[in-house]
XYZ file of C-alpha atoms in Angstrom:
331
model
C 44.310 41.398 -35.040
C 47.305 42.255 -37.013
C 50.775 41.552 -35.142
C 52.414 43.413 -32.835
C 56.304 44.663 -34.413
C 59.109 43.919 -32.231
C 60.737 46.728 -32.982
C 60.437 49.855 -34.974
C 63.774 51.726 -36.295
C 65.606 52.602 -39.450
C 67.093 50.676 -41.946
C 70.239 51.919 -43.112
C 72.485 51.641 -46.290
C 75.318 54.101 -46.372
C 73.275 57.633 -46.955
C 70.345 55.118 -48.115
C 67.678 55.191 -45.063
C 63.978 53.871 -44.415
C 61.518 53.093 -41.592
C 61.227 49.595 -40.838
C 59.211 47.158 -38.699
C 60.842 44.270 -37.146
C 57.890 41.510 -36.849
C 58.418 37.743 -36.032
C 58.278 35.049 -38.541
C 57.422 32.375 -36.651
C 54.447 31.521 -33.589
C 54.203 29.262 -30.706
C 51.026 30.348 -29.580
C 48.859 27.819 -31.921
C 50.396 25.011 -29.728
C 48.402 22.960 -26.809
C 49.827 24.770 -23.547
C 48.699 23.921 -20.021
C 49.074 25.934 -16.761
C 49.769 24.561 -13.581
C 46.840 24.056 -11.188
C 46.300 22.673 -7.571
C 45.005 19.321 -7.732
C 42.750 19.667 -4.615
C 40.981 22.665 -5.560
C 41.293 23.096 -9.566
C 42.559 26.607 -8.973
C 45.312 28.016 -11.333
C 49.357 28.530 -9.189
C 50.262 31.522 -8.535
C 53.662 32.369 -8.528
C 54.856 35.688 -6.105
C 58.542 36.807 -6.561
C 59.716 36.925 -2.765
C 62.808 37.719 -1.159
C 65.171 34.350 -0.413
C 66.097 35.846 2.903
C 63.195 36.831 4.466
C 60.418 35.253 2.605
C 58.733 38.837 2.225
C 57.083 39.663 -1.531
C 58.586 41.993 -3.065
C 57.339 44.563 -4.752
C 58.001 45.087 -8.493
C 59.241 49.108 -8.324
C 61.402 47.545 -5.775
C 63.361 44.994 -8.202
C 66.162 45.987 -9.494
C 69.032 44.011 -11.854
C 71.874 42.724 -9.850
C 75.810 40.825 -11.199
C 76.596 38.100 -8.543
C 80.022 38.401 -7.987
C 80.442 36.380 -4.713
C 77.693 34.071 -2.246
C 75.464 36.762 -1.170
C 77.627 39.973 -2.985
C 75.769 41.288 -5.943
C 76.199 44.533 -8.310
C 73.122 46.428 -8.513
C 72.769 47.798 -12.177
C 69.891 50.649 -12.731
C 67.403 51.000 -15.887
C 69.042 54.346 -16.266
C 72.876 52.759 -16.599
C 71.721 50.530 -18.965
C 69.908 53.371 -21.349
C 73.343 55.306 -20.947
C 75.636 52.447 -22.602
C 72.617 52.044 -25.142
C 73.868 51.358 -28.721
C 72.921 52.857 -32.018
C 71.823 49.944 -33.366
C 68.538 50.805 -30.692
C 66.900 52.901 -33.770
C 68.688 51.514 -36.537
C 69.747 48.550 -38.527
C 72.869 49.598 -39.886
C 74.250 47.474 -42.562
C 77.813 46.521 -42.271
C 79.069 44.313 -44.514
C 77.617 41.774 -47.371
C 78.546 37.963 -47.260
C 77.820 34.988 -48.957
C 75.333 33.102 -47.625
C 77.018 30.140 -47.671
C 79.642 30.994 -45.672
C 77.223 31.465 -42.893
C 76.944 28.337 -40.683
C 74.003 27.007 -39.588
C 74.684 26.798 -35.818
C 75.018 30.770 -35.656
C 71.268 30.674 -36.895
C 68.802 31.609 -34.347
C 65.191 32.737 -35.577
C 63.764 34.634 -38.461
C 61.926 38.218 -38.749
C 59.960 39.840 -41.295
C 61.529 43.496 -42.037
C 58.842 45.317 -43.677
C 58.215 49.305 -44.603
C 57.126 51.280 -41.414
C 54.660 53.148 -43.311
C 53.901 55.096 -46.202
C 57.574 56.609 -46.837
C 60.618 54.945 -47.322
C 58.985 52.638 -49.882
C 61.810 53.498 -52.846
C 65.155 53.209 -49.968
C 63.179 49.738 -49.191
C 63.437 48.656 -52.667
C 66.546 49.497 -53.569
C 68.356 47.987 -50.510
C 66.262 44.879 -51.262
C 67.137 44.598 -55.016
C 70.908 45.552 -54.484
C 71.405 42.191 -52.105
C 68.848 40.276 -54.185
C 71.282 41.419 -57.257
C 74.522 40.470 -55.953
C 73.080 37.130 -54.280
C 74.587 37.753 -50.759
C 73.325 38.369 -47.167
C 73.295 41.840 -45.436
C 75.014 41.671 -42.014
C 74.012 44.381 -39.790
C 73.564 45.213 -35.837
C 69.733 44.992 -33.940
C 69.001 45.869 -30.360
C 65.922 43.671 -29.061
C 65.313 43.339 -25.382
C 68.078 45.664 -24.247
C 71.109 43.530 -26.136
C 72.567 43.896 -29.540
C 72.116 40.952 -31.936
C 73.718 40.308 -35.193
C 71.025 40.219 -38.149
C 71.251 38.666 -41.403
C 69.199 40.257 -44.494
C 68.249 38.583 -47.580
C 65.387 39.228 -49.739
C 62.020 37.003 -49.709
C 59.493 37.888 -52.241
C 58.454 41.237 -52.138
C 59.995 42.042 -48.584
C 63.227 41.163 -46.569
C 63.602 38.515 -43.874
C 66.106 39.127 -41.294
C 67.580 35.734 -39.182
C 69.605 36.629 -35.010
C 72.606 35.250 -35.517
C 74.540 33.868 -32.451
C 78.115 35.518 -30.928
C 80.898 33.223 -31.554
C 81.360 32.808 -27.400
C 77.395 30.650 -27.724
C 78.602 28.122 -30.057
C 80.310 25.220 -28.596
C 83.026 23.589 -30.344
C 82.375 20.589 -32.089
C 85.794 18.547 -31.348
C 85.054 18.177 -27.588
C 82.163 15.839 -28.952
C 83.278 14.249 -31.991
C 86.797 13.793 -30.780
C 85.813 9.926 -28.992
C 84.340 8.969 -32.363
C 85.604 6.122 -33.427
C 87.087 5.576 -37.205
C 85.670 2.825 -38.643
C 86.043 1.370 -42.074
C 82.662 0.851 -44.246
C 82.755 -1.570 -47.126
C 80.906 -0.289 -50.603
C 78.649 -2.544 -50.384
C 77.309 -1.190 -47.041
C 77.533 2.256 -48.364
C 75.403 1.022 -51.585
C 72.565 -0.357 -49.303
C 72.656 2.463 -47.544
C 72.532 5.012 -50.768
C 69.500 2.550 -52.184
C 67.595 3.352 -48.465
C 68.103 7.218 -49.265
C 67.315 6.893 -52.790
C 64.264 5.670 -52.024
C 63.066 8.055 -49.251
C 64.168 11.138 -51.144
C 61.926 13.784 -52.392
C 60.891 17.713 -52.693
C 61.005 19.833 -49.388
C 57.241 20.210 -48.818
C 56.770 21.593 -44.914
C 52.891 21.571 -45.606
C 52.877 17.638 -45.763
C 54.502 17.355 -42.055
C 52.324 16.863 -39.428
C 52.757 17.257 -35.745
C 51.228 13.960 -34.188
C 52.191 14.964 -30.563
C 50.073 17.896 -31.390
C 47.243 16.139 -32.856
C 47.398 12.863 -29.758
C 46.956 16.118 -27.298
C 44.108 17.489 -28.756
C 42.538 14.305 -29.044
C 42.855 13.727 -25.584
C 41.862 16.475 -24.444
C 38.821 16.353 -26.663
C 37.805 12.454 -24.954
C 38.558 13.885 -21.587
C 36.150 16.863 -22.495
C 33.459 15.011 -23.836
C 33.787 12.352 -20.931
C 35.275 9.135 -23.167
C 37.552 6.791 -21.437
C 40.550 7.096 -21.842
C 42.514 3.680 -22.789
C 46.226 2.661 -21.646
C 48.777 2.639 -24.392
C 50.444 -0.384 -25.222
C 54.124 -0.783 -24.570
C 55.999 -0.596 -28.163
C 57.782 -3.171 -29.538
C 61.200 -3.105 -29.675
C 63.084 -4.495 -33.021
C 65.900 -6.213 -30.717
C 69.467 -5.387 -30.952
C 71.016 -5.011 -34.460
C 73.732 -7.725 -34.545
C 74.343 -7.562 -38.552
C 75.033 -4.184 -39.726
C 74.676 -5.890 -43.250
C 71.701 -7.892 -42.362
C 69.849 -4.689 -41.090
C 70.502 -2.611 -43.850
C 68.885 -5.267 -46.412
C 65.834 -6.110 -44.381
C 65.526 -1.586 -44.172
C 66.105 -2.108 -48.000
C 63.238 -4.249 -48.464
C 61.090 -2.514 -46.402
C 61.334 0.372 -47.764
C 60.675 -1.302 -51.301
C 57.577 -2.521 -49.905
C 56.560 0.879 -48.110
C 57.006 2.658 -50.622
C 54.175 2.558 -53.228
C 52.027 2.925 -50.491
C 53.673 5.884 -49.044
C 53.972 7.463 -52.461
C 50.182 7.311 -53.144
C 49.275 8.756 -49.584
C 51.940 11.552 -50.207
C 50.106 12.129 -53.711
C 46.638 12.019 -51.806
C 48.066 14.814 -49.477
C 49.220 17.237 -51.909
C 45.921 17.045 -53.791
C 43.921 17.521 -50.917
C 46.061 20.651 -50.110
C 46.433 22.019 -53.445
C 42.713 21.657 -53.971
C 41.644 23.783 -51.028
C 40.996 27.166 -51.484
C 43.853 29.794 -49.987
C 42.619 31.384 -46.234
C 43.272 34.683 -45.036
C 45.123 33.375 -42.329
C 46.860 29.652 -41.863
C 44.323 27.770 -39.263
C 46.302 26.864 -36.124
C 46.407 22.987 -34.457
C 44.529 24.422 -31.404
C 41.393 25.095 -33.958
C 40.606 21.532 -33.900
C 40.078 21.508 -30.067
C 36.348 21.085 -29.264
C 34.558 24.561 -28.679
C 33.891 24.992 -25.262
C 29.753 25.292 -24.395
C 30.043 26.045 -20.835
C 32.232 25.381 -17.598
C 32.141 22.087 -16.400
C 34.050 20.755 -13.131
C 36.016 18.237 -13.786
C 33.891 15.095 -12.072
C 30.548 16.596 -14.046
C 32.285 16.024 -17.468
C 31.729 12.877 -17.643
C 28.060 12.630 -16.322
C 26.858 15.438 -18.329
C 28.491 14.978 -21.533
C 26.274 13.507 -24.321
C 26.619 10.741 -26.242
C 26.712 12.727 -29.602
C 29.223 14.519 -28.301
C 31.486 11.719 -27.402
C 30.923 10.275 -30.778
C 32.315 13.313 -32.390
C 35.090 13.113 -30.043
C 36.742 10.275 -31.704
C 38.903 12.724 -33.758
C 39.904 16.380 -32.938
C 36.963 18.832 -34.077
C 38.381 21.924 -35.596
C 36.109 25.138 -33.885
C 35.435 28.268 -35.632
C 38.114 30.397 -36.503
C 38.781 32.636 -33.789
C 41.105 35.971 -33.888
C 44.802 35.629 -33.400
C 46.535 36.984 -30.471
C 48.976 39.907 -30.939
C 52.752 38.365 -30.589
């Protein structure tokens, strides 16, 4: 099932204007999640919304926004005052101004969208507002409304379409001096910064996302695959520690050699990776880390699991199964 948009509107260049979809770049909803159950009876918790006075639930035609402006004093705000001070930027993307994107730091960043044509018009206004920022190698700056507030967006051209990153407010970024103003100046000698540059040297490489791996991820859906299949479930042993580092000189040789040592082995795994991904054939869709959780054959309790569970299965179990692929969930 194709995603859900966001938001629907008009993208707007001066007299230059096109339907557009806003659609998220980015999904949570491959990850493990859990809900919250009673331990007693297995059941799934329900949460009511209730009022902190008398206790009563509340119904939800009978919540309403409120500003808390003292203890127990609170504005009450309607739907309808908030569609009055609505802002044009609720239908449409105007774009304001064109920056470099370098100027733009990296703390004002908040996620990335897909903007894409809303249909079978506005094809030709699409293309030339992508070109014309792809041309002049800068970022579009223009206005958004998404859940009832205005955010700032920031356009720039990816492939055949246009990716638009929130931005933050100046007022949500804290200052950096109330953190970095303790830090003490020290005085490095060149040949610690040399060790150091030798370390980097040799972990450097290409920006390749598709080699990282999420092993939180991966331990969860192995355990949840042993618990599933009834396997026992061994204690983890405490990690060593590597002691306190008394020589900042001495530690940054003994990382040097290490890394010398790590690193033809590390090199031909990386290698060993890329083929392995370069030699599969492309997919439709990118298969999710919850894919490799065990399909489920039928409802177990939880003290049948591990009675009933066969001994095949627990074999399998050692390592997280990937299931069938199954349809993704509108976003």
């Amino acid at each position: 099932m194709a995603p859900r948009a966001n938001w629907k509107g008009f993208l707007r260049l001066s007299l230059v204007t096109c339907p557009v979809a806003l659609y998220p770049a980015t999904s949570d909803t491959e990850k493990v999640s859990f809900n919250q159950i009673n331990r007693k009876t297995g059941h799934r918790i329900k949460y009511l919304k209730v009022d902190a006075e008398t206790g009563d639930e509340v119904t939800s035609e009978d919540i309403v926004k409120g500003y808390k402006v003292d203890t127990d004093t609170y504005i009450e705000v309607t739907k309808d005052e908030l569609d009055d001070i609505a802002l044009d930027s609720t239908h449409t993307i105007e774009i304001d101004e064109f920056v470099p994107k370098a100027d733009i730091d990296s703390r004002y960043l908040i996620r990335p969208y897909y903007l894409v044509p809303d249909g079978k018009v506005g094809h030709d206004a699409y293309a030339v507002i992508r070109e014309t920022i792809r041309s002049m190698d800068k970022v579009a700056i223009g206005r958004v409304v998404l859940t009832n507030r205005e955010h700032i967006i920031a356009l720039e051209p990816l492939e055949s379409g246009l990716m638009g990153t929130l931005l933050r407010y100046p007022y949500e970024v804290r200052s950096e001096t109330e953190y970095f103003d303790d830090i003490q100046d020290v005085k490095l000698t060149r040949d610690m910064l040399d060790l150091a540059r030798h370390i980097v040297e040799k972990k450097s490489g290409a920006f390749e996302p598709e080699l990282f791996e999420d092993h939180y991820e991966t331990a969860l859906i192995d355990l949840i695959n042993k618990k599933r299949s009834g396997m026992p479930i061994a204690a983890k042993a405490a990690p060593k520690t590597g002691g306190n580092v008394i020589n900042l000189m001495d530690a940054l040789k003994k990382s040097l050699a290490t890394e010398k040592d790590a690193a033809p082995a590390a090199k031909v795994a990386k290698e060993t990776v890329k083929e392995t991904v370069k030699g599969k054939k492309p997919k439709k869709r990118v298969v999710g880390q919850r894919e490799m959780l065990l399909p489920i054959s039928g409802k177990v309790g939880k003290d049948a699991t591990a009675k009933t569970a066969p001994k095949e299965a627990a074999k399998k179990a050692d390592k997280p199964v990937r299931a069938p692929a199954r349809a993704k969930k509108a976003s």
